[in-house]
């Protein structure tokens, strides 16, 4: 869901299509995982993915 945080992997990256394809249950699970990831990181893409 989130590529490594370097220019090569993130330049032009979007996970919007993946997120849009998830059902409500899958989105809830993803949101819970992202919240856990955010607790130990300052990665802006985590927040963007949650939006």
PDB file of N, CA and C in Angstrom:
ATOM      1  N   UNK A   1       0.821  -1.187   0.000  1.00  0.00           N
ATOM      2  CA  UNK A   1       0.000   0.000   0.000  1.00  0.00           C
ATOM      3  C   UNK A   1       0.864   1.250   0.000  1.00  0.00           C
ATOM      4  N   UNK A   2       1.963   1.220   0.760  1.00  0.00           N
ATOM      5  CA  UNK A   2       2.869   2.370   0.808  1.00  0.00           C
ATOM      6  C   UNK A   2       4.243   1.938   0.326  1.00  0.00           C
ATOM      7  N   UNK A   3       4.731   2.569  -0.729  1.00  0.00           N
ATOM      8  CA  UNK A   3       6.069   2.221  -1.216  1.00  0.00           C
ATOM      9  C   UNK A   3       7.142   2.807  -0.294  1.00  0.00           C
ATOM     10  N   UNK A   4       8.376   2.333  -0.444  1.00  0.00           N
ATOM     11  CA  UNK A   4       9.471   2.912   0.344  1.00  0.00           C
ATOM     12  C   UNK A   4       9.520   4.428   0.165  1.00  0.00           C
ATOM     13  N   UNK A   5       9.944   5.112   1.205  1.00  0.00           N
ATOM     14  CA  UNK A   5       9.902   6.581   1.186  1.00  0.00           C
ATOM     15  C   UNK A   5      11.151   7.194   0.572  1.00  0.00           C
ATOM     16  N   UNK A   6      11.338   6.937  -0.683  1.00  0.00           N
ATOM     17  CA  UNK A   6      12.398   7.600  -1.423  1.00  0.00           C
ATOM     18  C   UNK A   6      11.833   8.097  -2.751  1.00  0.00           C
ATOM     19  N   UNK A   7      12.533   8.999  -3.371  1.00  0.00           N
ATOM     20  CA  UNK A   7      12.057   9.642  -4.600  1.00  0.00           C
ATOM     21  C   UNK A   7      11.739   8.628  -5.696  1.00  0.00           C
ATOM     22  N   UNK A   8      12.593   7.665  -5.856  1.00  0.00           N
ATOM     23  CA  UNK A   8      12.432   6.680  -6.919  1.00  0.00           C
ATOM     24  C   UNK A   8      11.089   5.955  -6.807  1.00  0.00           C
ATOM     25  N   UNK A   9      10.711   5.564  -5.588  1.00  0.00           N
ATOM     26  CA  UNK A   9       9.482   4.802  -5.383  1.00  0.00           C
ATOM     27  C   UNK A   9       8.233   5.670  -5.247  1.00  0.00           C
ATOM     28  N   UNK A  10       8.384   6.910  -4.804  1.00  0.00           N
ATOM     29  CA  UNK A  10       7.210   7.744  -4.523  1.00  0.00           C
ATOM     30  C   UNK A  10       6.894   8.782  -5.589  1.00  0.00           C
ATOM     31  N   UNK A  11       7.826   9.062  -6.466  1.00  0.00           N
ATOM     32  CA  UNK A  11       7.589  10.065  -7.503  1.00  0.00           C
ATOM     33  C   UNK A  11       6.423   9.623  -8.391  1.00  0.00           C
ATOM     34  N   UNK A  12       5.333  10.361  -8.367  1.00  0.00           N
ATOM     35  CA  UNK A  12       4.172  10.049  -9.178  1.00  0.00           C
ATOM     36  C   UNK A  12       3.280   8.957  -8.625  1.00  0.00           C
ATOM     37  N   UNK A  13       3.585   8.450  -7.446  1.00  0.00           N
ATOM     38  CA  UNK A  13       2.821   7.360  -6.851  1.00  0.00           C
ATOM     39  C   UNK A  13       1.463   7.839  -6.358  1.00  0.00           C
ATOM     40  N   UNK A  14       0.462   7.034  -6.554  1.00  0.00           N
ATOM     41  CA  UNK A  14      -0.862   7.275  -5.996  1.00  0.00           C
ATOM     42  C   UNK A  14      -1.494   5.934  -5.658  1.00  0.00           C
ATOM     43  N   UNK A  15      -2.062   5.839  -4.478  1.00  0.00           N
ATOM     44  CA  UNK A  15      -2.742   4.607  -4.101  1.00  0.00           C
ATOM     45  C   UNK A  15      -4.259   4.800  -4.076  1.00  0.00           C
ATOM     46  N   UNK A  16      -4.741   5.886  -4.662  1.00  0.00           N
ATOM     47  CA  UNK A  16      -6.169   6.213  -4.660  1.00  0.00           C
ATOM     48  C   UNK A  16      -7.009   5.100  -5.297  1.00  0.00           C
ATOM     49  N   UNK A  17      -6.579   4.564  -6.410  1.00  0.00           N
ATOM     50  CA  UNK A  17      -7.348   3.509  -7.086  1.00  0.00           C
ATOM     51  C   UNK A  17      -7.447   2.261  -6.219  1.00  0.00           C
ATOM     52  N   UNK A  18      -6.383   1.945  -5.517  1.00  0.00           N
ATOM     53  CA  UNK A  18      -6.386   0.776  -4.638  1.00  0.00           C
ATOM     54  C   UNK A  18      -7.387   0.999  -3.506  1.00  0.00           C
ATOM     55  N   UNK A  19      -7.331   2.159  -2.881  1.00  0.00           N
ATOM     56  CA  UNK A  19      -8.212   2.463  -1.757  1.00  0.00           C
ATOM     57  C   UNK A  19      -9.668   2.470  -2.207  1.00  0.00           C
ATOM     58  N   UNK A  20      -9.945   3.047  -3.361  1.00  0.00           N
ATOM     59  CA  UNK A  20     -11.312   3.098  -3.877  1.00  0.00           C
ATOM     60  C   UNK A  20     -11.884   1.714  -4.155  1.00  0.00           C
ATOM     61  N   UNK A  21     -11.019   0.743  -4.406  1.00  0.00           N
ATOM     62  CA  UNK A  21     -11.485  -0.612  -4.703  1.00  0.00           C
ATOM     63  C   UNK A  21     -11.795  -1.422  -3.444  1.00  0.00           C
ATOM     64  N   UNK A  22     -11.462  -0.913  -2.271  1.00  0.00           N
ATOM     65  CA  UNK A  22     -11.691  -1.638  -1.023  1.00  0.00           C
ATOM     66  C   UNK A  22     -13.144  -1.511  -0.570  1.00  0.00           C
ATOM     67  N   UNK A  23     -13.639  -2.566   0.090  1.00  0.00           N
ATOM     68  CA  UNK A  23     -14.966  -2.467   0.672  1.00  0.00           C
ATOM     69  C   UNK A  23     -14.844  -1.812   2.057  1.00  0.00           C
ATOM     70  N   UNK A  24     -15.962  -1.563   2.715  1.00  0.00           N
ATOM     71  CA  UNK A  24     -15.953  -0.856   4.002  1.00  0.00           C
ATOM     72  C   UNK A  24     -15.117  -1.564   5.057  1.00  0.00           C
ATOM     73  N   UNK A  25     -15.217  -2.880   5.111  1.00  0.00           N
ATOM     74  CA  UNK A  25     -14.459  -3.660   6.090  1.00  0.00           C
ATOM     75  C   UNK A  25     -12.957  -3.546   5.841  1.00  0.00           C
ATOM     76  N   UNK A  26     -12.564  -3.642   4.593  1.00  0.00           N
ATOM     77  CA  UNK A  26     -11.157  -3.536   4.234  1.00  0.00           C
ATOM     78  C   UNK A  26     -10.624  -2.134   4.521  1.00  0.00           C
ATOM     79  N   UNK A  27     -11.433  -1.114   4.250  1.00  0.00           N
ATOM     80  CA  UNK A  27     -11.016   0.264   4.539  1.00  0.00           C
ATOM     81  C   UNK A  27     -10.808   0.476   6.034  1.00  0.00           C
ATOM     82  N   UNK A  28     -11.691  -0.087   6.840  1.00  0.00           N
ATOM     83  CA  UNK A  28     -11.557   0.036   8.287  1.00  0.00           C
ATOM     84  C   UNK A  28     -10.274  -0.637   8.765  1.00  0.00           C
ATOM     85  N   UNK A  29      -9.998  -1.817   8.249  1.00  0.00           N
ATOM     86  CA  UNK A  29      -8.762  -2.522   8.613  1.00  0.00           C
ATOM     87  C   UNK A  29      -7.539  -1.709   8.183  1.00  0.00           C
ATOM     88  N   UNK A  30      -7.568  -1.161   6.979  1.00  0.00           N
ATOM     89  CA  UNK A  30      -6.462  -0.338   6.494  1.00  0.00           C
ATOM     90  C   UNK A  30      -6.273   0.882   7.389  1.00  0.00           C
ATOM     91  N   UNK A  31      -7.357   1.526   7.736  1.00  0.00           N
ATOM     92  CA  UNK A  31      -7.275   2.708   8.596  1.00  0.00           C
ATOM     93  C   UNK A  31      -6.635   2.370   9.938  1.00  0.00           C
ATOM     94  N   UNK A  32      -7.013   1.253  10.531  1.00  0.00           N
ATOM     95  CA  UNK A  32      -6.432   0.856  11.820  1.00  0.00           C
ATOM     96  C   UNK A  32      -4.939   0.592  11.678  1.00  0.00           C
ATOM     97  N   UNK A  33      -4.538  -0.057  10.600  1.00  0.00           N
ATOM     98  CA  UNK A  33      -3.107  -0.321  10.366  1.00  0.00           C
ATOM     99  C   UNK A  33      -2.335   0.977  10.151  1.00  0.00           C
ATOM    100  N   UNK A  34      -2.926   1.901   9.404  1.00  0.00           N
ATOM    101  CA  UNK A  34      -2.250   3.174   9.147  1.00  0.00           C
ATOM    102  C   UNK A  34      -2.084   3.979  10.432  1.00  0.00           C
ATOM    103  N   UNK A  35      -3.077   3.953  11.307  1.00  0.00           N
ATOM    104  CA  UNK A  35      -2.973   4.660  12.583  1.00  0.00           C
ATOM    105  C   UNK A  35      -1.812   4.096  13.391  1.00  0.00           C
ATOM    106  N   UNK A  36      -1.669   2.784  13.416  1.00  0.00           N
ATOM    107  CA  UNK A  36      -0.552   2.157  14.135  1.00  0.00           C
ATOM    108  C   UNK A  36       0.785   2.556  13.515  1.00  0.00           C
ATOM    109  N   UNK A  37       0.824   2.608  12.176  1.00  0.00           N
ATOM    110  CA  UNK A  37       2.055   2.997  11.496  1.00  0.00           C
ATOM    111  C   UNK A  37       2.404   4.455  11.790  1.00  0.00           C
ATOM    112  N   UNK A  38       1.408   5.304  11.857  1.00  0.00           N
ATOM    113  CA  UNK A  38       1.615   6.727  12.067  1.00  0.00           C
ATOM    114  C   UNK A  38       2.185   7.013  13.454  1.00  0.00           C
ATOM    115  N   UNK A  39       1.856   6.181  14.433  1.00  0.00           N
ATOM    116  CA  UNK A  39       2.360   6.366  15.792  1.00  0.00           C
ATOM    117  C   UNK A  39       3.879   6.327  15.859  1.00  0.00           C
ATOM    118  N   UNK A  40       4.506   5.595  14.970  1.00  0.00           N
ATOM    119  CA  UNK A  40       5.963   5.481  15.002  1.00  0.00           C
ATOM    120  C   UNK A  40       6.646   6.132  13.816  1.00  0.00           C
ATOM    121  N   UNK A  41       5.946   7.035  13.130  1.00  0.00           N
ATOM    122  CA  UNK A  41       6.497   7.588  11.907  1.00  0.00           C
ATOM    123  C   UNK A  41       5.993   9.005  11.674  1.00  0.00           C
ATOM    124  N   UNK A  42       6.743   9.741  10.890  1.00  0.00           N
ATOM    125  CA  UNK A  42       6.297  11.071  10.467  1.00  0.00           C
ATOM    126  C   UNK A  42       6.071  11.087   8.958  1.00  0.00           C
ATOM    127  N   UNK A  43       5.824   9.921   8.385  1.00  0.00           N
ATOM    128  CA  UNK A  43       5.638   9.758   6.945  1.00  0.00           C
ATOM    129  C   UNK A  43       4.331  10.424   6.513  1.00  0.00           C
ATOM    130  N   UNK A  44       4.420  11.458   5.715  1.00  0.00           N
ATOM    131  CA  UNK A  44       3.255  12.190   5.252  1.00  0.00           C
ATOM    132  C   UNK A  44       2.313  11.369   4.396  1.00  0.00           C
ATOM    133  N   UNK A  45       2.827  10.353   3.718  1.00  0.00           N
ATOM    134  CA  UNK A  45       1.976   9.536   2.858  1.00  0.00           C
ATOM    135  C   UNK A  45       0.979   8.725   3.683  1.00  0.00           C
ATOM    136  N   UNK A  46       1.322   8.406   4.906  1.00  0.00           N
ATOM    137  CA  UNK A  46       0.376   7.682   5.772  1.00  0.00           C
ATOM    138  C   UNK A  46      -0.858   8.561   5.983  1.00  0.00           C
ATOM    139  N   UNK A  47      -0.642   9.811   6.330  1.00  0.00           N
ATOM    140  CA  UNK A  47      -1.751  10.730   6.529  1.00  0.00           C
ATOM    141  C   UNK A  47      -2.542  10.960   5.259  1.00  0.00           C
ATOM    142  N   UNK A  48      -1.856  11.104   4.131  1.00  0.00           N
ATOM    143  CA  UNK A  48      -2.543  11.298   2.848  1.00  0.00           C
ATOM    144  C   UNK A  48      -3.399  10.088   2.497  1.00  0.00           C
ATOM    145  N   UNK A  49      -2.921   8.905   2.816  1.00  0.00           N
ATOM    146  CA  UNK A  49      -3.664   7.690   2.523  1.00  0.00           C
ATOM    147  C   UNK A  49      -4.925   7.624   3.371  1.00  0.00           C
ATOM    148  N   UNK A  50      -4.847   8.115   4.586  1.00  0.00           N
ATOM    149  CA  UNK A  50      -6.014   8.096   5.470  1.00  0.00           C
ATOM    150  C   UNK A  50      -7.066   9.103   5.037  1.00  0.00           C
ATOM    151  N   UNK A  51      -6.661  10.142   4.344  1.00  0.00           N
ATOM    152  CA  UNK A  51      -7.576  11.193   3.931  1.00  0.00           C
ATOM    153  C   UNK A  51      -8.449  10.653   2.869  1.00  0.00           C
TER     154      UNK A  51
END
